[in-house]
Coordinates of C-alpha atoms in Angstrom, one line a residue:
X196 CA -3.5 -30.1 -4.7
X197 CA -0.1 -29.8 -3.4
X198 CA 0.5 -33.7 -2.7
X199 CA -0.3 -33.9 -6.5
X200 CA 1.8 -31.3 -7.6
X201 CA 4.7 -33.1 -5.2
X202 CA 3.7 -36.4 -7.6
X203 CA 5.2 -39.3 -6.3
X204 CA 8.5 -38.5 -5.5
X205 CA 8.8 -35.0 -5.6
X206 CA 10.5 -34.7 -9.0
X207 CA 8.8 -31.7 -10.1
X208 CA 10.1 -29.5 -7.3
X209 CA 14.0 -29.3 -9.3
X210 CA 11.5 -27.0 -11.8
X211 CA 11.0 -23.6 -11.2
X212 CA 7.6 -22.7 -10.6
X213 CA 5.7 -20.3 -13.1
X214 CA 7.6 -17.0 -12.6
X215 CA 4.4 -14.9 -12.8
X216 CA 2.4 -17.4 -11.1
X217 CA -0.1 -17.6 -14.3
X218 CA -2.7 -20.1 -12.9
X219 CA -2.9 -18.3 -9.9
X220 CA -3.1 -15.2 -11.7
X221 CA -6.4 -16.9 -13.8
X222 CA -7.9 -17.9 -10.5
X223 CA -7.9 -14.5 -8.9
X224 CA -8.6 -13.0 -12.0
X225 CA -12.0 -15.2 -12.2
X226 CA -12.9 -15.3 -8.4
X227 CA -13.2 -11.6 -9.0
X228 CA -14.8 -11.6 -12.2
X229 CA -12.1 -10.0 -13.9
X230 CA -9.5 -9.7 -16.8
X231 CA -6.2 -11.5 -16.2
X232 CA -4.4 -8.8 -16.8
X233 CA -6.0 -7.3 -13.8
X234 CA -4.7 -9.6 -11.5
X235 CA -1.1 -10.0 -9.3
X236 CA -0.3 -12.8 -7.4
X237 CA 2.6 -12.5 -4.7
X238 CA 4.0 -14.1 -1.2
X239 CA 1.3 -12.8 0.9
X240 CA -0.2 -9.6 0.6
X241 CA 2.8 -8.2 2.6
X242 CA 4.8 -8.7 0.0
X243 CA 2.7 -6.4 -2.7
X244 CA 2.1 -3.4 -0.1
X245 CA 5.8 -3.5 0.0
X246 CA 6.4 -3.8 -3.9
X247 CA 3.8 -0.9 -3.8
X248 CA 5.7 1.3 -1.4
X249 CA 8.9 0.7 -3.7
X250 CA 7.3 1.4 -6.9
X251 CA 5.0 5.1 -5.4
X252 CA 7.0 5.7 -3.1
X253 CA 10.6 7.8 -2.1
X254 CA 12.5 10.2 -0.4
X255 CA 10.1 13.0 -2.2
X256 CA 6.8 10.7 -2.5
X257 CA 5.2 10.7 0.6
X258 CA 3.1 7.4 2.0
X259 CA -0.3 8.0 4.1
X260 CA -2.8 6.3 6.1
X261 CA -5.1 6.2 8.5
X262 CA -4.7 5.4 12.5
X263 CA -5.2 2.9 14.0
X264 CA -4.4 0.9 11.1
X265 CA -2.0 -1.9 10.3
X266 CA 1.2 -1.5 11.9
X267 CA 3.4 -2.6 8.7
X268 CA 2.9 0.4 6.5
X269 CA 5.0 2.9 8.5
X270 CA 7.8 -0.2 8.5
X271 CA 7.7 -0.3 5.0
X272 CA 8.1 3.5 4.3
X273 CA 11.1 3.7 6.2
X274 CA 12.5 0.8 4.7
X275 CA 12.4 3.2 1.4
X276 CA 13.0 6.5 3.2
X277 CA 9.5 7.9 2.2
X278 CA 8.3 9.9 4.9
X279 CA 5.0 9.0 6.2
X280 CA 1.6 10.5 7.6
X281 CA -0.6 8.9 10.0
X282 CA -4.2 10.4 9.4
X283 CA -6.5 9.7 12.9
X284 CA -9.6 8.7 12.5
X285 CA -12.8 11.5 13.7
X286 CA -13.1 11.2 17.3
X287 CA -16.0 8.7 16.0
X288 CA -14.3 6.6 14.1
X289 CA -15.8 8.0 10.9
X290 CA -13.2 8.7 7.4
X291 CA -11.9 12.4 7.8
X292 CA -12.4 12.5 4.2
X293 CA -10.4 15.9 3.8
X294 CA -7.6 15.3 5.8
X295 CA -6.6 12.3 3.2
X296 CA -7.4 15.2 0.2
X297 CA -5.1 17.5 1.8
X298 CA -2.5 14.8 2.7
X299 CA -0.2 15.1 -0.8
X300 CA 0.5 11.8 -0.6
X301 CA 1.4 9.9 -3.4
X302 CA 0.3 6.5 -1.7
X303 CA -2.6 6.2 0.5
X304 CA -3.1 2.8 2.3
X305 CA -7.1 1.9 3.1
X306 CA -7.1 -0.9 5.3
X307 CA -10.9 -2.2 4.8
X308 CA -12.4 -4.1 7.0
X309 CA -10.0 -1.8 9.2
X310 CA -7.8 -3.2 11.9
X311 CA -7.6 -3.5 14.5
X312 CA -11.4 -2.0 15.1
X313 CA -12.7 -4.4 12.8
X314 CA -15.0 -1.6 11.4
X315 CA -16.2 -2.4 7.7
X316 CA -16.5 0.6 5.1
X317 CA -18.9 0.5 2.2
X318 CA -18.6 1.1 -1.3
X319 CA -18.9 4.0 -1.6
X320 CA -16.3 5.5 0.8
X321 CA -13.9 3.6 -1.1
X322 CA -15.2 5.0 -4.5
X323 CA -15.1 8.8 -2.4
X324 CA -11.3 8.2 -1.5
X325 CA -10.2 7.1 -5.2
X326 CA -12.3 10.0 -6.6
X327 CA -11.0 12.5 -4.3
X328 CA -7.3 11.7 -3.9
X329 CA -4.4 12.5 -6.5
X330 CA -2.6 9.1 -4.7
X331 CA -2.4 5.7 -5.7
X332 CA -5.1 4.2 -3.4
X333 CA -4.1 0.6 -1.9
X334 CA -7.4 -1.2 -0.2
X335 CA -6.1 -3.6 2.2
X336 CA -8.5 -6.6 2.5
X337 CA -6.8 -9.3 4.3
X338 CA -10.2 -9.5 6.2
X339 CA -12.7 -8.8 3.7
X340 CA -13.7 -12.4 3.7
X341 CA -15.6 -12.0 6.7
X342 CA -17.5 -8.8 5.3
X343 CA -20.0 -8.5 2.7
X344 CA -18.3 -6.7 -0.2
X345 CA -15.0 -6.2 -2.0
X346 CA -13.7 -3.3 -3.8
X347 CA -12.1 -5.6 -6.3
X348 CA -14.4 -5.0 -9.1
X349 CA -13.7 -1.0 -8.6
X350 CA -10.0 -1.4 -10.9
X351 CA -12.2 -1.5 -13.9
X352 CA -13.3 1.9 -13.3
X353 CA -10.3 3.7 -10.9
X354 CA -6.6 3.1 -13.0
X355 CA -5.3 4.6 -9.4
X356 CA -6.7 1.8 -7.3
X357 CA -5.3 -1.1 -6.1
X358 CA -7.2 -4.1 -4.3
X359 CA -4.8 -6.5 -2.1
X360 CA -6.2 -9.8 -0.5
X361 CA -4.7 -13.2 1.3
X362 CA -5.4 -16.5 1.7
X363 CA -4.4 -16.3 5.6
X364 CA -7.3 -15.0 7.3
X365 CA -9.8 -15.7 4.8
X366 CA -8.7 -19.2 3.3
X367 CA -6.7 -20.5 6.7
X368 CA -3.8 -20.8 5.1
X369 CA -1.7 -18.0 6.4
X370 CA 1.3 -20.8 6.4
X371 CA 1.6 -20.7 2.3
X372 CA 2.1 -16.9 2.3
X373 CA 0.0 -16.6 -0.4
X374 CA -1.5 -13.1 -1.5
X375 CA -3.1 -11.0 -4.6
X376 CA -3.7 -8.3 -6.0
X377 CA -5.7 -6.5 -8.7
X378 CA -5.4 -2.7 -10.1
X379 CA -5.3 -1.8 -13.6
X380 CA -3.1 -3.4 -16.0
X381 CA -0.9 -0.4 -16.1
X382 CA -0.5 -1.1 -12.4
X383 CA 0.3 -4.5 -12.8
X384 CA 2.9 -3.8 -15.6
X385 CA 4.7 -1.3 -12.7
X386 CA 4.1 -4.1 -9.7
X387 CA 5.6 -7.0 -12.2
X388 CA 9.0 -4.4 -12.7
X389 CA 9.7 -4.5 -9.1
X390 CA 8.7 -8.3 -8.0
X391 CA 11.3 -10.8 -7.2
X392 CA 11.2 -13.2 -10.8
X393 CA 9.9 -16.3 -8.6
X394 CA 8.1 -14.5 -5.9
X395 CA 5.8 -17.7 -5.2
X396 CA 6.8 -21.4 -5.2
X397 CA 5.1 -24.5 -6.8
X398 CA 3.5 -25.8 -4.0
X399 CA 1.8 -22.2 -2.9
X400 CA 0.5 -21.6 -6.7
X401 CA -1.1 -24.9 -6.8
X402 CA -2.8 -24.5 -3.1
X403 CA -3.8 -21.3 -3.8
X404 CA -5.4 -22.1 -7.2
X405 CA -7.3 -24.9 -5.0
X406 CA -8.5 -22.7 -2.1
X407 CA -9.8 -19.7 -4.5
X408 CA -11.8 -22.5 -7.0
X409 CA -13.3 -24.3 -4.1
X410 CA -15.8 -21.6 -3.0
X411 CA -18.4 -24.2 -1.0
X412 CA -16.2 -25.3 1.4
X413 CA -14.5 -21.5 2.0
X414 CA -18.4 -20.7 2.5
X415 CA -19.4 -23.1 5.3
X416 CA -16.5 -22.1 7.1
X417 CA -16.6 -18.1 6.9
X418 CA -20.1 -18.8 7.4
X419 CA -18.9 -20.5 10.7
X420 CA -17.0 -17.8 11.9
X421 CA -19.5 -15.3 11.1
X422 CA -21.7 -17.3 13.4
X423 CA -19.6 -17.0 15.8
X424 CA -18.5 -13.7 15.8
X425 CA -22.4 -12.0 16.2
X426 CA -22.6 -15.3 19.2
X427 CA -19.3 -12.7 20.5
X428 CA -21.0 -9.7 19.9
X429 CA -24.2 -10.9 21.5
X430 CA -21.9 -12.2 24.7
X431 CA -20.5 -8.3 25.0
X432 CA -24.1 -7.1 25.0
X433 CA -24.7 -8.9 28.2
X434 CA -22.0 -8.3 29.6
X435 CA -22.6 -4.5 28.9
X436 CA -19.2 -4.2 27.5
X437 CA -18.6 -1.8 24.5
X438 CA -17.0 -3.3 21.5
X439 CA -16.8 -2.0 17.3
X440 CA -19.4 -3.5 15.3
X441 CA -16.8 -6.3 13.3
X442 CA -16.4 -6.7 9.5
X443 CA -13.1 -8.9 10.3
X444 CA -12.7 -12.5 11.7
X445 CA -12.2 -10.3 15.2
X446 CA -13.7 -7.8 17.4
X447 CA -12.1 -4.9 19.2
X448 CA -14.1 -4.7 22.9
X449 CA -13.4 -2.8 25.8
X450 CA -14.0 -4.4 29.3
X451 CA -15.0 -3.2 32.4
X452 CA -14.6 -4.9 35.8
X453 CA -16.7 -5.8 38.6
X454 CA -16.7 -2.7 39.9
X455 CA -17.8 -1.1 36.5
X456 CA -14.0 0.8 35.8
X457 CA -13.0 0.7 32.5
X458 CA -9.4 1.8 30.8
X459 CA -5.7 0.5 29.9
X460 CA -5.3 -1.6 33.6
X461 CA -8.4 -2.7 33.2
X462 CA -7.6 -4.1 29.8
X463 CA -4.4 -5.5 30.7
X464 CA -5.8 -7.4 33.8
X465 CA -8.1 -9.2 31.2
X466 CA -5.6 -9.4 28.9
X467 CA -2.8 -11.2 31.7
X468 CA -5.9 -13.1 32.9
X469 CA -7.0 -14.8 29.4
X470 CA -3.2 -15.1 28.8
X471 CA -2.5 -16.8 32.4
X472 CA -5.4 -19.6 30.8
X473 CA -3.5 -19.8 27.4
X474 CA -5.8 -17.2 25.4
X475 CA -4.0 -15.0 24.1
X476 CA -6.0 -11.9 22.4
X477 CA -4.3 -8.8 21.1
X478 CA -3.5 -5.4 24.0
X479 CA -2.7 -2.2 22.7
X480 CA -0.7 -0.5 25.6
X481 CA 1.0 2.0 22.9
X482 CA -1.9 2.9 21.3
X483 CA -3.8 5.6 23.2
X484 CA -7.3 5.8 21.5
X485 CA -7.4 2.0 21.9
X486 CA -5.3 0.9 25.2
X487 CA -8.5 0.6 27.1
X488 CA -9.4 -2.4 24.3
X489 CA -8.5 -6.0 23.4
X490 CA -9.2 -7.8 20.4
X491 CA -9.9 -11.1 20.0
X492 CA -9.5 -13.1 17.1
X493 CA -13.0 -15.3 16.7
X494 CA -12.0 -19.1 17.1
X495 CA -14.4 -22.4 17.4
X496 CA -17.4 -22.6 19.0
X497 CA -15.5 -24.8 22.2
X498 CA -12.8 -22.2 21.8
X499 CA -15.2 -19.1 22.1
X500 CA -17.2 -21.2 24.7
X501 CA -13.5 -21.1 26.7
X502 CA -13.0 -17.4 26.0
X503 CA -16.8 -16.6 27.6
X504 CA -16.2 -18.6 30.6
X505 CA -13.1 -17.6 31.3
X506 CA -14.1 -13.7 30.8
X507 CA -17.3 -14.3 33.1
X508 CA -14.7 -15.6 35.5
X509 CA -12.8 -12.7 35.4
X510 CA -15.4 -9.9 35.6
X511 CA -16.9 -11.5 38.8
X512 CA -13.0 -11.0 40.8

């Protein structure tokens, strides 16, 4: 798609590309079964949580969400001097549903399948934050892919929701920083206002138009890495190692040494271990309810067959 949108000699790049991105726009609009006036199309889905912070947020609209969660959303309400309230999760990970209530904020980020546990939240928690919150609701699901539900269809009903996806996890293609969107077209209208006027270039429209009509391929692999992922899961059972049940294309998992300890030292031994062997999962050292934890993005089978031999390795020293 983007060799032929090059053509043969790369002419059409002195055009602009379609300043609302309008075929991408259609494609999101009928992957999701939706109106295209439901649908956004931006330079990553990055690049709408900040246009959303800009548009619902300020010095006297406050921005919430919940922790752990994704480590860009306080960034981006400092950036626009909106103070900002990090909600913990219950001491089981559950949604303290009236803490969000009580919150006042005027945005509320939902990152679902949540990272960095990985933990997947079903319909209808979603449909009990929208209902229950005075905010705009943003559902974050870069890694809804690997789950088995999306909220997207919910902006029919909620005009205060807002559904954000990405082709990087997903799609593999977290090099054309290509991301949607969909909320109601009121929404839209507000999101439009506030987007640079070429936000995406030619050659990301037409790859992402590509990637979101060819759903057969995009199901073999995420069927792959699903695969994978419970082959993980199944690994951390015999090793007796505790680990969140994973949505995502990852899984959060706490290891324990030979001599059964557990905790941040142990984690980062692992962690400078895999690392010393060029693996490279994610440590949390600043993060207290997960320092004890690494998560490990799931790869290929030979890959995953590296990061099981290597780990075995490890808890044996």
């Amino acid at each position: 798609a983007i060799i032929e949108q090059l053509g043969a000699d790369g002419a059409p790049l002195r055009l602009y590309p379609s300043p609302e991105s309008a075929k991408l726009r259609e494609a999101v609009a009928e992957y999701f079964g939706l109106g295209r006036e439901y649908a956004f199309a931006a330079n990553g889905s990055d690049d709408i949580l900040n246009l959303a912070i800009r548009a619902f947020s300020d010095t006297s609209k406050s921005v919430a969400a919940l922790q752990p969660s994704y480590s860009l959303y306080p960034v981006l309400a400092k950036i626009q001097d909106a103070s900002f309230t990090q909600i913990p999760f219950n001491a089981d990970m559950s949604i303290p549903y009236e803490k969000i209530f009580a919150s006042s904020a005027n945005i509320f980020f939902f990152t679902n399948p949540n990272a960095p546990t990985g933990i997947g939240f079903p319909e209808a928690a979603v449909r009990k934050i929208v209902e229950g919150s005075n905010a705009i609701v943003l559902v974050d699901e870069a890694y809804a892919p690997f789950s088995d539900w999306s909220a997207a269809g919910l902006v029919k009903e909620y005009d205060n929701l807002i559904v954000t996806g990405t082709s990087s996890k997903g799609w593999g293609l977290a090099g054309m920083r290509i991301g949607w969107g969909v909320a109601s077209p009121k929404i839209i209208e507000v999101l439009d206002r506030v987007r640079d006027s070429y936000n995406l270039d030619r050659l990301a429209q037409a790859a992402g138009v590509a990637a979101l009509k060819d759903r057969a391929y995009y199901g073999r692999m995420r069927a792959l890495v699903v695969e994978q992922r419970r082959l993980f899961e199944e690994f951390l059972d015999e090793m007796g190692w505790r680990y969140f049940k994973s949505s995502a294309n990852f899984v959060l998992f706490e290891p324990a040494n030979a001599r059964g300890e557990r905790g941040a030292n142990v984690a980062k031994s692992l962690f400078e271990f895999l690392k010393g062997m060029k693996i490279l999962p994610r440590y949390f050292p600043n993060e207290k309810r997960i320092e004890s934890y690494l998560r490990l993005t799931i790869g290929t089978a030979e890959q995953m067959a590296a990061v099981m031999d290597a780990a075995r390795k490890w808890a044996q020293l």
